[in-house]
DNA sequence: AAAAAAT
């Protein structure tokens, strides 16, 4: 049998692999590593969970042992579709690079430039990036790609889904064509094939395990639900309680970020040990949530499809689909978060009347009918307790709250990112969160009820003024105008806003 | 009916 020692990796790398407890490579590793070490281009067709990341990290470490990085000229570049995946690859370099002295820089959005600039300046051996932030650095002239020797494009099909292909093409053209390219994709749609023809030179093709099949160790169930969100939330709570025994940890997927936030708040209110993860949360909250979930400090993670693919969260016992995914492949990815490595897992999907057509395409894709849940949730002792949505009112229990107009009575609410980060902080206990009353709020002139929450930077700048409210109790709010209807007044003029800035140009 | 990513 092939072991890591047979693949041609350097002693330093082998030692780290051994320390991590691995001896036998996965098929993609056994297939890709020897070719990568011979500086060949590799086209790896592999799903998440196949050991794909190590199949490029390990040979890269070996190859990087010769040579040194120069300032602003990284030697290797890895492109990832999401920030979390990029961070995860960085962790792999830390783990397997423990015997090396390599500079690894992570260039992702949502965090400050300063750190990233410092690392670039110092000379990065490995650059791990999401396309947007990478190009941002490049355009600022902080980065030269002319010394990149190895380029890795990971999760190419997902980059395609996310509209990154033009960026990828642009980046590829900035890197010398004498480079070595390692290219990974779970599927090979025509656009991806075209990309590989354009940017790979006679690659070695390695293909492992087919997509679009769900692990046989996952028990899948459908659960009927009414279409109202509060009905779905009630059923979900009952379901979680019914499953409490075997539920070690769970991911709950929603189709929309808004629903992730709402469901998360609802679950916390009902005292479930829950966190949230979606792309509009600030990066700090995202990172904290994910870390806590991985460390089992959080039992339940409510997530958008950011978490559906690629993230290395081992051994999730349950997946709940709060919504039926619109694209059937997403179903496969979502439930692929459980039942990994031959373990058993359970996947429940809430289904409303309107979801039937999506369900049909899922069943067609996975080639089997999913059975309906036959447990009786209504007999559970704690079932049917009131949700936060139904309000008492005229005639009213078990009726959902009347739809509140968008900006009505919002002044005391915090933006979702704040709520998320507070919850994350409560779990983590290591992040300082400002008290609620410090939250600066601006009313815009044209829509007095519209409340705008400043960005972090704006808050920082606004704080001294907010600390002396008596000097300007309720200034100008009647004649201030906001730009772009974003709800933020011009910043930095103190009381002396030039008149032209107050003119409404949108007539 | 969506999400992801630069600001």
PDB file of C-alpha atoms in Angstrom, chain A residues 220-353:
ATOM      1  CA  UNK A 220     -32.515  11.524   4.986  1.00  0.00           C
ATOM      2  CA  UNK A 221     -36.006  12.602   5.975  1.00  0.00           C
ATOM      3  CA  UNK A 222     -38.549  15.129   4.749  1.00  0.00           C
ATOM      4  CA  UNK A 223     -40.712  16.994   7.223  1.00  0.00           C
ATOM      5  CA  UNK A 224     -43.987  18.647   6.220  1.00  0.00           C
ATOM      6  CA  UNK A 225     -44.344  22.247   7.255  1.00  0.00           C
ATOM      7  CA  UNK A 226     -46.636  25.197   6.841  1.00  0.00           C
ATOM      8  CA  UNK A 227     -45.174  27.942   4.773  1.00  0.00           C
ATOM      9  CA  UNK A 228     -44.964  30.669   7.416  1.00  0.00           C
ATOM     10  CA  UNK A 229     -41.549  31.193   8.901  1.00  0.00           C
ATOM     11  CA  UNK A 230     -42.816  30.984  12.449  1.00  0.00           C
ATOM     12  CA  UNK A 231     -44.468  27.647  11.684  1.00  0.00           C
ATOM     13  CA  UNK A 232     -41.224  26.395  10.236  1.00  0.00           C
ATOM     14  CA  UNK A 233     -39.315  27.597  13.264  1.00  0.00           C
ATOM     15  CA  UNK A 234     -41.728  25.829  15.620  1.00  0.00           C
ATOM     16  CA  UNK A 235     -41.448  22.586  13.691  1.00  0.00           C
ATOM     17  CA  UNK A 236     -37.699  22.873  13.580  1.00  0.00           C
ATOM     18  CA  UNK A 237     -37.500  23.340  17.333  1.00  0.00           C
ATOM     19  CA  UNK A 238     -39.656  20.287  17.857  1.00  0.00           C
ATOM     20  CA  UNK A 239     -37.502  18.344  15.487  1.00  0.00           C
ATOM     21  CA  UNK A 240     -34.319  19.327  17.240  1.00  0.00           C
ATOM     22  CA  UNK A 241     -35.836  18.281  20.558  1.00  0.00           C
ATOM     23  CA  UNK A 242     -37.051  15.009  19.103  1.00  0.00           C
ATOM     24  CA  UNK A 243     -33.528  14.351  17.875  1.00  0.00           C
ATOM     25  CA  UNK A 244     -31.853  15.605  21.041  1.00  0.00           C
ATOM     26  CA  UNK A 245     -30.479  12.195  21.983  1.00  0.00           C
ATOM     27  CA  UNK A 246     -28.215  11.608  19.036  1.00  0.00           C
ATOM     28  CA  UNK A 247     -27.644  15.230  18.225  1.00  0.00           C
ATOM     29  CA  UNK A 248     -24.011  15.999  18.794  1.00  0.00           C
ATOM     30  CA  UNK A 249     -23.885  19.062  16.604  1.00  0.00           C
ATOM     31  CA  UNK A 250     -25.927  20.364  13.698  1.00  0.00           C
ATOM     32  CA  UNK A 251     -25.891  22.784  10.820  1.00  0.00           C
ATOM     33  CA  UNK A 252     -29.176  24.380   9.853  1.00  0.00           C
ATOM     34  CA  UNK A 253     -29.207  25.729   6.314  1.00  0.00           C
ATOM     35  CA  UNK A 254     -31.410  28.587   5.166  1.00  0.00           C
ATOM     36  CA  UNK A 255     -31.663  29.878   1.618  1.00  0.00           C
ATOM     37  CA  UNK A 256     -31.439  33.509   2.604  1.00  0.00           C
ATOM     38  CA  UNK A 257     -29.174  35.490   4.878  1.00  0.00           C
ATOM     39  CA  UNK A 258     -32.170  37.259   6.348  1.00  0.00           C
ATOM     40  CA  UNK A 259     -33.600  33.923   7.420  1.00  0.00           C
ATOM     41  CA  UNK A 260     -30.289  32.840   8.888  1.00  0.00           C
ATOM     42  CA  UNK A 261     -30.375  35.918  11.098  1.00  0.00           C
ATOM     43  CA  UNK A 262     -33.987  35.525  12.073  1.00  0.00           C
ATOM     44  CA  UNK A 263     -33.772  31.847  12.807  1.00  0.00           C
ATOM     45  CA  UNK A 264     -30.584  32.337  14.767  1.00  0.00           C
ATOM     46  CA  UNK A 265     -32.167  35.009  16.950  1.00  0.00           C
ATOM     47  CA  UNK A 266     -35.222  32.878  17.444  1.00  0.00           C
ATOM     48  CA  UNK A 267     -33.214  29.836  18.483  1.00  0.00           C
ATOM     49  CA  UNK A 268     -31.120  31.844  20.913  1.00  0.00           C
ATOM     50  CA  UNK A 269     -34.297  33.292  22.364  1.00  0.00           C
ATOM     51  CA  UNK A 270     -35.529  29.760  22.855  1.00  0.00           C
ATOM     52  CA  UNK A 271     -32.272  28.955  24.566  1.00  0.00           C
ATOM     53  CA  UNK A 272     -30.773  26.713  21.991  1.00  0.00           C
ATOM     54  CA  UNK A 273     -27.017  26.704  21.855  1.00  0.00           C
ATOM     55  CA  UNK A 274     -26.842  28.305  18.437  1.00  0.00           C
ATOM     56  CA  UNK A 275     -24.574  30.450  16.323  1.00  0.00           C
ATOM     57  CA  UNK A 276     -24.933  31.951  12.865  1.00  0.00           C
ATOM     58  CA  UNK A 277     -22.815  32.205   9.755  1.00  0.00           C
ATOM     59  CA  UNK A 278     -23.504  34.137   6.580  1.00  0.00           C
ATOM     60  CA  UNK A 279     -21.630  36.434   4.264  1.00  0.00           C
ATOM     61  CA  UNK A 280     -23.032  39.725   5.492  1.00  0.00           C
ATOM     62  CA  UNK A 281     -21.807  39.256   9.038  1.00  0.00           C
ATOM     63  CA  UNK A 282     -18.618  41.021   9.919  1.00  0.00           C
ATOM     64  CA  UNK A 283     -15.559  38.951   9.482  1.00  0.00           C
ATOM     65  CA  UNK A 284     -14.833  38.850  13.185  1.00  0.00           C
ATOM     66  CA  UNK A 285     -18.224  37.341  13.941  1.00  0.00           C
ATOM     67  CA  UNK A 286     -17.847  34.890  11.054  1.00  0.00           C
ATOM     68  CA  UNK A 287     -14.483  33.725  12.297  1.00  0.00           C
ATOM     69  CA  UNK A 288     -15.592  33.436  15.901  1.00  0.00           C
ATOM     70  CA  UNK A 289     -18.743  31.532  15.045  1.00  0.00           C
ATOM     71  CA  UNK A 290     -16.947  29.037  12.890  1.00  0.00           C
ATOM     72  CA  UNK A 291     -14.148  28.512  15.389  1.00  0.00           C
ATOM     73  CA  UNK A 292     -16.606  27.960  18.223  1.00  0.00           C
ATOM     74  CA  UNK A 293     -18.633  25.532  16.193  1.00  0.00           C
ATOM     75  CA  UNK A 294     -15.534  23.574  15.260  1.00  0.00           C
ATOM     76  CA  UNK A 295     -14.454  23.507  18.904  1.00  0.00           C
ATOM     77  CA  UNK A 296     -17.851  22.213  19.976  1.00  0.00           C
ATOM     78  CA  UNK A 297     -18.496  25.352  21.980  1.00  0.00           C
ATOM     79  CA  UNK A 298     -21.567  25.819  19.819  1.00  0.00           C
ATOM     80  CA  UNK A 299     -23.917  22.962  19.169  1.00  0.00           C
ATOM     81  CA  UNK A 300     -25.961  24.439  16.359  1.00  0.00           C
ATOM     82  CA  UNK A 301     -24.825  26.584  13.473  1.00  0.00           C
ATOM     83  CA  UNK A 302     -27.436  28.368  11.409  1.00  0.00           C
ATOM     84  CA  UNK A 303     -25.844  29.074   8.056  1.00  0.00           C
ATOM     85  CA  UNK A 304     -26.315  30.175   4.497  1.00  0.00           C
ATOM     86  CA  UNK A 305     -24.696  28.214   1.709  1.00  0.00           C
ATOM     87  CA  UNK A 306     -21.330  29.742   2.657  1.00  0.00           C
ATOM     88  CA  UNK A 307     -21.073  26.701   4.854  1.00  0.00           C
ATOM     89  CA  UNK A 308     -22.422  24.224   2.341  1.00  0.00           C
ATOM     90  CA  UNK A 309     -19.192  23.361   0.626  1.00  0.00           C
ATOM     91  CA  UNK A 310     -15.575  23.036   1.382  1.00  0.00           C
ATOM     92  CA  UNK A 311     -15.527  23.996   5.009  1.00  0.00           C
ATOM     93  CA  UNK A 312     -13.767  21.400   7.033  1.00  0.00           C
ATOM     94  CA  UNK A 313     -16.149  20.771   9.877  1.00  0.00           C
ATOM     95  CA  UNK A 314     -15.664  17.149  10.748  1.00  0.00           C
ATOM     96  CA  UNK A 315     -18.318  14.879  12.066  1.00  0.00           C
ATOM     97  CA  UNK A 316     -21.560  16.827  12.101  1.00  0.00           C
ATOM     98  CA  UNK A 317     -24.314  14.572  13.404  1.00  0.00           C
ATOM     99  CA  UNK A 318     -27.268  16.435  11.895  1.00  0.00           C
ATOM    100  CA  UNK A 319     -28.079  18.668   8.981  1.00  0.00           C
ATOM    101  CA  UNK A 320     -31.390  20.502   8.907  1.00  0.00           C
ATOM    102  CA  UNK A 321     -32.590  22.253   5.785  1.00  0.00           C
ATOM    103  CA  UNK A 322     -34.813  25.034   7.030  1.00  0.00           C
ATOM    104  CA  UNK A 323     -35.478  25.710   3.357  1.00  0.00           C
ATOM    105  CA  UNK A 324     -35.383  23.330   0.443  1.00  0.00           C
ATOM    106  CA  UNK A 325     -32.402  24.472  -1.622  1.00  0.00           C
ATOM    107  CA  UNK A 326     -33.395  25.943  -4.973  1.00  0.00           C
ATOM    108  CA  UNK A 327     -30.528  24.302  -6.810  1.00  0.00           C
ATOM    109  CA  UNK A 328     -30.463  20.588  -6.333  1.00  0.00           C
ATOM    110  CA  UNK A 329     -26.656  20.317  -6.193  1.00  0.00           C
ATOM    111  CA  UNK A 330     -26.757  22.475  -3.092  1.00  0.00           C
ATOM    112  CA  UNK A 331     -28.782  19.775  -1.377  1.00  0.00           C
ATOM    113  CA  UNK A 332     -25.998  17.291  -2.017  1.00  0.00           C
ATOM    114  CA  UNK A 333     -23.392  19.687  -0.706  1.00  0.00           C
ATOM    115  CA  UNK A 334     -25.411  20.573   2.365  1.00  0.00           C
ATOM    116  CA  UNK A 335     -26.118  17.069   3.513  1.00  0.00           C
ATOM    117  CA  UNK A 336     -22.557  16.148   2.627  1.00  0.00           C
ATOM    118  CA  UNK A 337     -21.671  17.996   5.832  1.00  0.00           C
ATOM    119  CA  UNK A 338     -22.814  14.918   7.736  1.00  0.00           C
ATOM    120  CA  UNK A 339     -22.123  11.218   7.368  1.00  0.00           C
ATOM    121  CA  UNK A 340     -18.516  11.860   6.466  1.00  0.00           C
ATOM    122  CA  UNK A 341     -15.811   9.255   6.536  1.00  0.00           C
ATOM    123  CA  UNK A 342     -18.324   6.449   6.848  1.00  0.00           C
ATOM    124  CA  UNK A 343     -19.909   7.821   9.986  1.00  0.00           C
ATOM    125  CA  UNK A 344     -23.656   7.964  10.367  1.00  0.00           C
ATOM    126  CA  UNK A 345     -25.577  11.169  10.068  1.00  0.00           C
ATOM    127  CA  UNK A 346     -29.099  12.471   9.754  1.00  0.00           C
ATOM    128  CA  UNK A 347     -30.466  15.061   7.381  1.00  0.00           C
ATOM    129  CA  UNK A 348     -33.923  16.597   7.747  1.00  0.00           C
ATOM    130  CA  UNK A 349     -35.501  18.904   5.218  1.00  0.00           C
ATOM    131  CA  UNK A 350     -38.524  21.062   5.956  1.00  0.00           C
ATOM    132  CA  UNK A 351     -40.851  21.026   2.982  1.00  0.00           C
ATOM    133  CA  UNK A 352     -43.720  23.411   2.285  1.00  0.00           C
ATOM    134  CA  UNK A 353     -46.256  23.263  -0.495  1.00  0.00           C
TER     135      UNK A 353
END
